[in-house]
Amino acid sequence: MRVLLVEDNKLLAQGIVMSLAKEGIQVDHLSSYHQAQVALNNEDFSAIILDLGLPDGNGADLLKQWRKNGISLPIIVLTANTDFDTRLMCLDIGADDYLSKPFDVRELIARLKAIVRRQHGLDHNQFSYGSLTIDFTRCEVHFRDQLISLSRREYQLLLEFAQSAGRVLTRNQLEQLTYGWDEVGSNSIEVHIHHLRKKTATELIKTVRGIGYILNEIV
């Protein structure tokens, strides 16, 4: 899962980035209205955490613009404004959820995971696909009833395959969703896929020649 965090409070943003990273979530942080506009036009994200009080514009206007342009990504709004009418306004213009500052980052993580699961049609805390099971709450992976130890990047990559089950993902998509703006080696995705296959089964992730990769349902 790759999340775009639009928040101008650097201390708060650092805390969110660190907490989400522990959950295997890639977070790219921006602090302005204009930066967020540009990023969403050129990058792939799984969800957005959006502060309303940005230094160069109102996050609500950005939200309205995104929805008007057909962007359907899950969006959680953050704001120091606890006014009831503000909450209703955010939901009316397209926010999927809303959190008032201050908040417990554990609640943010839980709400984020929930709206992304719903976006992908996953209603529960677990994903099962053949012999593969992913526990989203515990960040645990089982294959053929055995607990599999994965690195953070391997878990992130497998999560992207799970959330796109039945769909081919290109290498560029996997790089963006797994690494975001972090530096990525020329063959990092291939190395992670090799390790995932080695820890599970060679046929779990199928190579679609000339296009990318797809999660294979195997017993």
PDB file of C-alpha atoms in Angstrom:
ATOM      1  CA  MET A   1       0.000   0.000   0.000  1.00  0.00           C
ATOM      2  CA  ARG A   2       1.334   3.399  -1.010  1.00  0.00           C
ATOM      3  CA  VAL A   3      -0.202   6.393   0.746  1.00  0.00           C
ATOM      4  CA  LEU A   4       0.090  10.069  -0.123  1.00  0.00           C
ATOM      5  CA  LEU A   5       0.207  12.157   3.050  1.00  0.00           C
ATOM      6  CA  VAL A   6      -0.550  15.859   2.535  1.00  0.00           C
ATOM      7  CA  GLU A   7       0.234  17.562   5.857  1.00  0.00           C
ATOM      8  CA  ASP A   8       2.180  20.753   6.602  1.00  0.00           C
ATOM      9  CA  ASN A   9       2.879  19.960  10.265  1.00  0.00           C
ATOM     10  CA  LYS A  10       6.322  18.338   9.971  1.00  0.00           C
ATOM     11  CA  LEU A  11       6.333  16.767  13.438  1.00  0.00           C
ATOM     12  CA  LEU A  12       2.893  15.212  12.958  1.00  0.00           C
ATOM     13  CA  ALA A  13       3.824  14.031   9.483  1.00  0.00           C
ATOM     14  CA  GLN A  14       7.005  12.359  10.732  1.00  0.00           C
ATOM     15  CA  GLY A  15       5.029  10.485  13.376  1.00  0.00           C
ATOM     16  CA  ILE A  16       2.478   9.287  10.826  1.00  0.00           C
ATOM     17  CA  VAL A  17       5.160   8.195   8.351  1.00  0.00           C
ATOM     18  CA  MET A  18       7.056   6.227  11.019  1.00  0.00           C
ATOM     19  CA  SER A  19       3.915   4.571  12.417  1.00  0.00           C
ATOM     20  CA  LEU A  20       2.608   3.532   9.011  1.00  0.00           C
ATOM     21  CA  ALA A  21       6.026   2.209   7.963  1.00  0.00           C
ATOM     22  CA  LYS A  22       5.891  -0.208  10.915  1.00  0.00           C
ATOM     23  CA  GLU A  23       2.677  -1.571   9.382  1.00  0.00           C
ATOM     24  CA  GLY A  24       4.374  -2.183   6.036  1.00  0.00           C
ATOM     25  CA  ILE A  25       2.806   0.893   4.441  1.00  0.00           C
ATOM     26  CA  GLN A  26       4.816   3.095   2.077  1.00  0.00           C
ATOM     27  CA  VAL A  27       4.116   6.782   2.763  1.00  0.00           C
ATOM     28  CA  ASP A  28       5.135   9.722   0.574  1.00  0.00           C
ATOM     29  CA  HIS A  29       4.802  13.060   2.344  1.00  0.00           C
ATOM     30  CA  LEU A  30       4.011  16.441   0.817  1.00  0.00           C
ATOM     31  CA  SER A  31       3.242  19.674   2.628  1.00  0.00           C
ATOM     32  CA  SER A  32       1.411  21.859   0.111  1.00  0.00           C
ATOM     33  CA  TYR A  33      -1.696  22.083  -2.053  1.00  0.00           C
ATOM     34  CA  HIS A  34       0.281  22.546  -5.261  1.00  0.00           C
ATOM     35  CA  GLN A  35       2.656  19.634  -4.602  1.00  0.00           C
ATOM     36  CA  ALA A  36      -0.306  17.313  -4.008  1.00  0.00           C
ATOM     37  CA  GLN A  37      -1.943  18.432  -7.249  1.00  0.00           C
ATOM     38  CA  VAL A  38       1.164  17.602  -9.259  1.00  0.00           C
ATOM     39  CA  ALA A  39       1.860  14.294  -7.501  1.00  0.00           C
ATOM     40  CA  LEU A  40      -1.592  12.843  -8.052  1.00  0.00           C
ATOM     41  CA  ASN A  41      -1.463  13.684 -11.738  1.00  0.00           C
ATOM     42  CA  ASN A  42       1.735  11.698 -12.223  1.00  0.00           C
ATOM     43  CA  GLU A  43       1.936   8.946  -9.596  1.00  0.00           C
ATOM     44  CA  ASP A  44       0.031   5.837  -8.419  1.00  0.00           C
ATOM     45  CA  PHE A  45      -1.246   5.724  -4.831  1.00  0.00           C
ATOM     46  CA  SER A  46      -3.494   3.408  -2.833  1.00  0.00           C
ATOM     47  CA  ALA A  47      -5.009   6.116  -0.607  1.00  0.00           C
ATOM     48  CA  ILE A  48      -4.635   9.737   0.523  1.00  0.00           C
ATOM     49  CA  ILE A  49      -4.439  11.318   3.965  1.00  0.00           C
ATOM     50  CA  LEU A  50      -5.327  14.972   3.476  1.00  0.00           C
ATOM     51  CA  ASP A  51      -5.012  17.904   5.871  1.00  0.00           C
ATOM     52  CA  LEU A  52      -7.467  20.739   5.240  1.00  0.00           C
ATOM     53  CA  GLY A  53      -5.294  23.590   6.516  1.00  0.00           C
ATOM     54  CA  LEU A  54      -2.526  23.774   3.921  1.00  0.00           C
ATOM     55  CA  PRO A  55      -0.244  26.829   3.589  1.00  0.00           C
ATOM     56  CA  ASP A  56      -1.126  27.533  -0.055  1.00  0.00           C
ATOM     57  CA  GLY A  57      -4.754  26.437  -0.271  1.00  0.00           C
ATOM     58  CA  ASN A  58      -7.704  24.668   1.309  1.00  0.00           C
ATOM     59  CA  GLY A  59      -7.569  20.888   1.298  1.00  0.00           C
ATOM     60  CA  ALA A  60     -11.344  20.806   0.818  1.00  0.00           C
ATOM     61  CA  ASP A  61     -10.958  22.519  -2.551  1.00  0.00           C
ATOM     62  CA  LEU A  62      -8.338  19.943  -3.504  1.00  0.00           C
ATOM     63  CA  LEU A  63     -10.690  17.133  -2.481  1.00  0.00           C
ATOM     64  CA  LYS A  64     -13.535  18.583  -4.563  1.00  0.00           C
ATOM     65  CA  GLN A  65     -11.233  18.944  -7.555  1.00  0.00           C
ATOM     66  CA  TRP A  66     -10.013  15.346  -7.323  1.00  0.00           C
ATOM     67  CA  ARG A  67     -13.535  13.959  -7.110  1.00  0.00           C
ATOM     68  CA  LYS A  68     -14.680  16.168  -9.995  1.00  0.00           C
ATOM     69  CA  ASN A  69     -11.808  14.771 -12.072  1.00  0.00           C
ATOM     70  CA  GLY A  70     -12.939  11.217 -11.369  1.00  0.00           C
ATOM     71  CA  ILE A  71     -10.233  10.278  -8.861  1.00  0.00           C
ATOM     72  CA  SER A  72     -11.798   7.599  -6.681  1.00  0.00           C
ATOM     73  CA  LEU A  73      -8.917   6.819  -4.315  1.00  0.00           C
ATOM     74  CA  PRO A  74      -9.908   6.460  -0.634  1.00  0.00           C
ATOM     75  CA  ILE A  75      -9.323   9.773   1.164  1.00  0.00           C
ATOM     76  CA  ILE A  76      -9.136  10.426   4.908  1.00  0.00           C
ATOM     77  CA  VAL A  77      -9.405  14.076   5.911  1.00  0.00           C
ATOM     78  CA  LEU A  78      -7.437  15.447   8.869  1.00  0.00           C
ATOM     79  CA  THR A  79      -8.256  18.804  10.435  1.00  0.00           C
ATOM     80  CA  ALA A  80      -8.022  20.731  13.689  1.00  0.00           C
ATOM     81  CA  ASN A  81     -11.586  21.940  13.069  1.00  0.00           C
ATOM     82  CA  THR A  82     -14.013  19.861  15.144  1.00  0.00           C
ATOM     83  CA  ASP A  83     -17.098  21.714  13.890  1.00  0.00           C
ATOM     84  CA  PHE A  84     -19.935  19.335  12.972  1.00  0.00           C
ATOM     85  CA  ASP A  85     -20.752  21.219   9.767  1.00  0.00           C
ATOM     86  CA  THR A  86     -17.137  20.876   8.621  1.00  0.00           C
ATOM     87  CA  ARG A  87     -17.295  17.112   9.077  1.00  0.00           C
ATOM     88  CA  LEU A  88     -20.521  16.928   7.079  1.00  0.00           C
ATOM     89  CA  MET A  89     -19.050  19.130   4.359  1.00  0.00           C
ATOM     90  CA  CYS A  90     -15.995  16.900   3.975  1.00  0.00           C
ATOM     91  CA  LEU A  91     -18.102  13.770   3.669  1.00  0.00           C
ATOM     92  CA  ASP A  92     -20.509  15.461   1.244  1.00  0.00           C
ATOM     93  CA  ILE A  93     -17.729  16.503  -1.151  1.00  0.00           C
ATOM     94  CA  GLY A  94     -16.154  13.058  -1.259  1.00  0.00           C
ATOM     95  CA  ALA A  95     -14.098  12.208   1.842  1.00  0.00           C
ATOM     96  CA  ASP A  96     -14.286   8.542   2.815  1.00  0.00           C
ATOM     97  CA  ASP A  97     -13.452   9.239   6.442  1.00  0.00           C
ATOM     98  CA  TYR A  98     -12.593  12.081   8.804  1.00  0.00           C
ATOM     99  CA  LEU A  99     -10.355  12.501  11.853  1.00  0.00           C
ATOM    100  CA  SER A 100     -10.118  15.543  14.114  1.00  0.00           C
ATOM    101  CA  LYS A 101      -6.748  16.582  15.534  1.00  0.00           C
ATOM    102  CA  PRO A 102      -5.393  15.509  17.926  1.00  0.00           C
ATOM    103  CA  PHE A 103      -5.960  11.807  17.199  1.00  0.00           C
ATOM    104  CA  ASP A 104      -4.421   8.469  18.067  1.00  0.00           C
ATOM    105  CA  VAL A 105      -2.344   7.296  15.103  1.00  0.00           C
ATOM    106  CA  ARG A 106      -3.549   3.728  15.790  1.00  0.00           C
ATOM    107  CA  GLU A 107      -7.066   4.853  14.895  1.00  0.00           C
ATOM    108  CA  LEU A 108      -5.776   6.459  11.702  1.00  0.00           C
ATOM    109  CA  ILE A 109      -4.068   3.203  10.717  1.00  0.00           C
ATOM    110  CA  ALA A 110      -7.200   1.150  11.437  1.00  0.00           C
ATOM    111  CA  ARG A 111      -9.416   3.509   9.434  1.00  0.00           C
ATOM    112  CA  LEU A 112      -6.909   3.625   6.574  1.00  0.00           C
ATOM    113  CA  LYS A 113      -6.703  -0.158   6.313  1.00  0.00           C
ATOM    114  CA  ALA A 114     -10.494  -0.438   6.447  1.00  0.00           C
ATOM    115  CA  ILE A 115     -11.198   1.999   3.598  1.00  0.00           C
ATOM    116  CA  VAL A 116      -8.483   0.472   1.393  1.00  0.00           C
ATOM    117  CA  ARG A 117      -9.902  -3.015   2.001  1.00  0.00           C
ATOM    118  CA  ARG A 118     -13.357  -1.793   1.000  1.00  0.00           C
ATOM    119  CA  GLN A 119     -11.901  -0.153  -2.110  1.00  0.00           C
ATOM    120  CA  HIS A 120     -10.587  -3.554  -3.195  1.00  0.00           C
ATOM    121  CA  GLY A 121     -13.715  -5.441  -2.169  1.00  0.00           C
ATOM    122  CA  LEU A 122     -12.074  -7.019   0.894  1.00  0.00           C
ATOM    123  CA  ASP A 123     -14.576  -6.859   3.750  1.00  0.00           C
ATOM    124  CA  HIS A 124     -12.590  -8.701   6.410  1.00  0.00           C
ATOM    125  CA  ASN A 125      -9.236  -8.530   8.138  1.00  0.00           C
ATOM    126  CA  GLN A 126      -7.915 -11.480   6.150  1.00  0.00           C
ATOM    127  CA  PHE A 127      -7.287 -12.203   2.496  1.00  0.00           C
ATOM    128  CA  SER A 128      -7.301 -15.804   1.282  1.00  0.00           C
ATOM    129  CA  TYR A 129      -6.336 -16.864  -2.223  1.00  0.00           C
ATOM    130  CA  GLY A 130      -5.777 -20.559  -2.665  1.00  0.00           C
ATOM    131  CA  SER A 131      -3.185 -21.600  -0.071  1.00  0.00           C
ATOM    132  CA  LEU A 132      -2.149 -17.999   0.633  1.00  0.00           C
ATOM    133  CA  THR A 133      -3.584 -16.111   3.626  1.00  0.00           C
ATOM    134  CA  ILE A 134      -2.699 -12.562   4.663  1.00  0.00           C
ATOM    135  CA  ASP A 135      -3.761 -11.207   8.054  1.00  0.00           C
ATOM    136  CA  PHE A 136      -3.976  -7.437   7.586  1.00  0.00           C
ATOM    137  CA  THR A 137      -4.318  -6.743  11.306  1.00  0.00           C
ATOM    138  CA  ARG A 138      -1.226  -8.683  12.372  1.00  0.00           C
ATOM    139  CA  CYS A 139       0.696  -8.186   9.114  1.00  0.00           C
ATOM    140  CA  GLU A 140       1.214 -11.940   8.959  1.00  0.00           C
ATOM    141  CA  VAL A 141       1.382 -14.206   5.925  1.00  0.00           C
ATOM    142  CA  HIS A 142       0.620 -17.921   5.894  1.00  0.00           C
ATOM    143  CA  PHE A 143       1.186 -20.240   2.961  1.00  0.00           C
ATOM    144  CA  ARG A 144      -0.063 -23.825   3.120  1.00  0.00           C
ATOM    145  CA  ASP A 145      -0.729 -23.285   6.830  1.00  0.00           C
ATOM    146  CA  GLN A 146       2.868 -22.244   7.521  1.00  0.00           C
ATOM    147  CA  LEU A 147       3.814 -18.788   8.841  1.00  0.00           C
ATOM    148  CA  ILE A 148       6.092 -17.088   6.318  1.00  0.00           C
ATOM    149  CA  SER A 149       8.717 -14.583   7.458  1.00  0.00           C
ATOM    150  CA  LEU A 150       8.889 -11.649   5.050  1.00  0.00           C
ATOM    151  CA  SER A 151      10.873  -8.437   4.938  1.00  0.00           C
ATOM    152  CA  ARG A 152       8.940  -5.142   4.929  1.00  0.00           C
ATOM    153  CA  ARG A 153       9.375  -4.715   1.168  1.00  0.00           C
ATOM    154  CA  GLU A 154       8.381  -8.321   0.470  1.00  0.00           C
ATOM    155  CA  TYR A 155       5.238  -7.869   2.558  1.00  0.00           C
ATOM    156  CA  GLN A 156       4.387  -4.590   0.804  1.00  0.00           C
ATOM    157  CA  LEU A 157       4.837  -6.231  -2.583  1.00  0.00           C
ATOM    158  CA  LEU A 158       2.716  -9.263  -1.713  1.00  0.00           C
ATOM    159  CA  LEU A 159       0.019  -6.954  -0.353  1.00  0.00           C
ATOM    160  CA  GLU A 160      -0.139  -5.144  -3.690  1.00  0.00           C
ATOM    161  CA  PHE A 161      -0.558  -8.461  -5.501  1.00  0.00           C
ATOM    162  CA  ALA A 162      -3.298  -9.494  -3.065  1.00  0.00           C
ATOM    163  CA  GLN A 163      -5.205  -6.234  -3.459  1.00  0.00           C
ATOM    164  CA  SER A 164      -4.968  -6.595  -7.243  1.00  0.00           C
ATOM    165  CA  ALA A 165      -5.700 -10.336  -7.412  1.00  0.00           C
ATOM    166  CA  GLY A 166      -6.651 -11.323 -10.943  1.00  0.00           C
ATOM    167  CA  ARG A 167      -4.991  -8.257 -12.463  1.00  0.00           C
ATOM    168  CA  VAL A 168      -1.548  -7.931 -14.037  1.00  0.00           C
ATOM    169  CA  LEU A 169       0.733  -5.356 -12.402  1.00  0.00           C
ATOM    170  CA  THR A 170       3.579  -3.802 -14.362  1.00  0.00           C
ATOM    171  CA  ARG A 171       7.052  -3.406 -12.929  1.00  0.00           C
ATOM    172  CA  ASN A 172       6.607   0.383 -12.900  1.00  0.00           C
ATOM    173  CA  GLN A 173       3.367   0.085 -10.917  1.00  0.00           C
ATOM    174  CA  LEU A 174       5.019  -2.245  -8.408  1.00  0.00           C
ATOM    175  CA  GLU A 175       7.981   0.103  -8.006  1.00  0.00           C
ATOM    176  CA  GLN A 176       5.721   3.105  -7.373  1.00  0.00           C
ATOM    177  CA  LEU A 177       3.371   1.297  -4.996  1.00  0.00           C
ATOM    178  CA  THR A 178       6.165  -0.398  -3.033  1.00  0.00           C
ATOM    179  CA  TYR A 179       8.927   2.232  -3.023  1.00  0.00           C
ATOM    180  CA  GLY A 180       7.177   5.517  -3.745  1.00  0.00           C
ATOM    181  CA  TRP A 181       9.875   8.176  -3.957  1.00  0.00           C
ATOM    182  CA  ASP A 182      12.464   6.069  -2.143  1.00  0.00           C
ATOM    183  CA  GLU A 183      15.489   5.054  -4.177  1.00  0.00           C
ATOM    184  CA  VAL A 184      14.925   1.740  -5.947  1.00  0.00           C
ATOM    185  CA  GLY A 185      17.546  -0.501  -7.517  1.00  0.00           C
ATOM    186  CA  SER A 186      17.274  -1.507 -11.168  1.00  0.00           C
ATOM    187  CA  ASN A 187      16.298  -5.106 -10.324  1.00  0.00           C
ATOM    188  CA  SER A 188      14.820  -4.690  -6.827  1.00  0.00           C
ATOM    189  CA  ILE A 189      11.319  -5.848  -7.817  1.00  0.00           C
ATOM    190  CA  GLU A 190      12.685  -8.959  -9.500  1.00  0.00           C
ATOM    191  CA  VAL A 191      14.779  -9.760  -6.402  1.00  0.00           C
ATOM    192  CA  HIS A 192      11.775  -9.401  -4.079  1.00  0.00           C
ATOM    193  CA  ILE A 193       9.634 -11.567  -6.347  1.00  0.00           C
ATOM    194  CA  HIS A 194      12.398 -14.195  -6.407  1.00  0.00           C
ATOM    195  CA  HIS A 195      12.441 -14.226  -2.585  1.00  0.00           C
ATOM    196  CA  LEU A 196       8.628 -14.442  -2.380  1.00  0.00           C
ATOM    197  CA  ARG A 197       8.621 -17.400  -4.756  1.00  0.00           C
ATOM    198  CA  LYS A 198      11.397 -19.085  -2.797  1.00  0.00           C
ATOM    199  CA  LYS A 199       9.537 -18.660   0.506  1.00  0.00           C
ATOM    200  CA  THR A 200       6.207 -19.869  -0.910  1.00  0.00           C
ATOM    201  CA  ALA A 201       6.066 -21.529  -4.311  1.00  0.00           C
ATOM    202  CA  THR A 202       7.627 -20.696  -7.666  1.00  0.00           C
ATOM    203  CA  GLU A 203       4.227 -20.572  -9.354  1.00  0.00           C
ATOM    204  CA  LEU A 204       2.625 -18.211  -6.792  1.00  0.00           C
ATOM    205  CA  ILE A 205       3.617 -15.127  -8.804  1.00  0.00           C
ATOM    206  CA  LYS A 206       3.347 -15.647 -12.539  1.00  0.00           C
ATOM    207  CA  THR A 207       5.383 -13.646 -15.029  1.00  0.00           C
ATOM    208  CA  VAL A 208       3.306 -12.281 -17.902  1.00  0.00           C
ATOM    209  CA  ARG A 209       5.982 -11.827 -20.525  1.00  0.00           C
ATOM    210  CA  GLY A 210       6.363  -8.287 -21.792  1.00  0.00           C
ATOM    211  CA  ILE A 211       3.744  -6.925 -19.373  1.00  0.00           C
ATOM    212  CA  GLY A 212       4.394  -7.684 -15.703  1.00  0.00           C
ATOM    213  CA  TYR A 213       3.301 -10.077 -12.969  1.00  0.00           C
ATOM    214  CA  ILE A 214       0.093 -11.552 -11.579  1.00  0.00           C
ATOM    215  CA  LEU A 215      -0.772 -13.440  -8.375  1.00  0.00           C
ATOM    216  CA  ASN A 216      -1.570 -17.067  -9.163  1.00  0.00           C
ATOM    217  CA  GLU A 217      -4.183 -18.969  -7.129  1.00  0.00           C
ATOM    218  CA  ILE A 218      -2.582 -22.268  -6.170  1.00  0.00           C
ATOM    219  CA  VAL A 219      -3.331 -24.969  -3.603  1.00  0.00           C
TER     220      VAL A 219
END
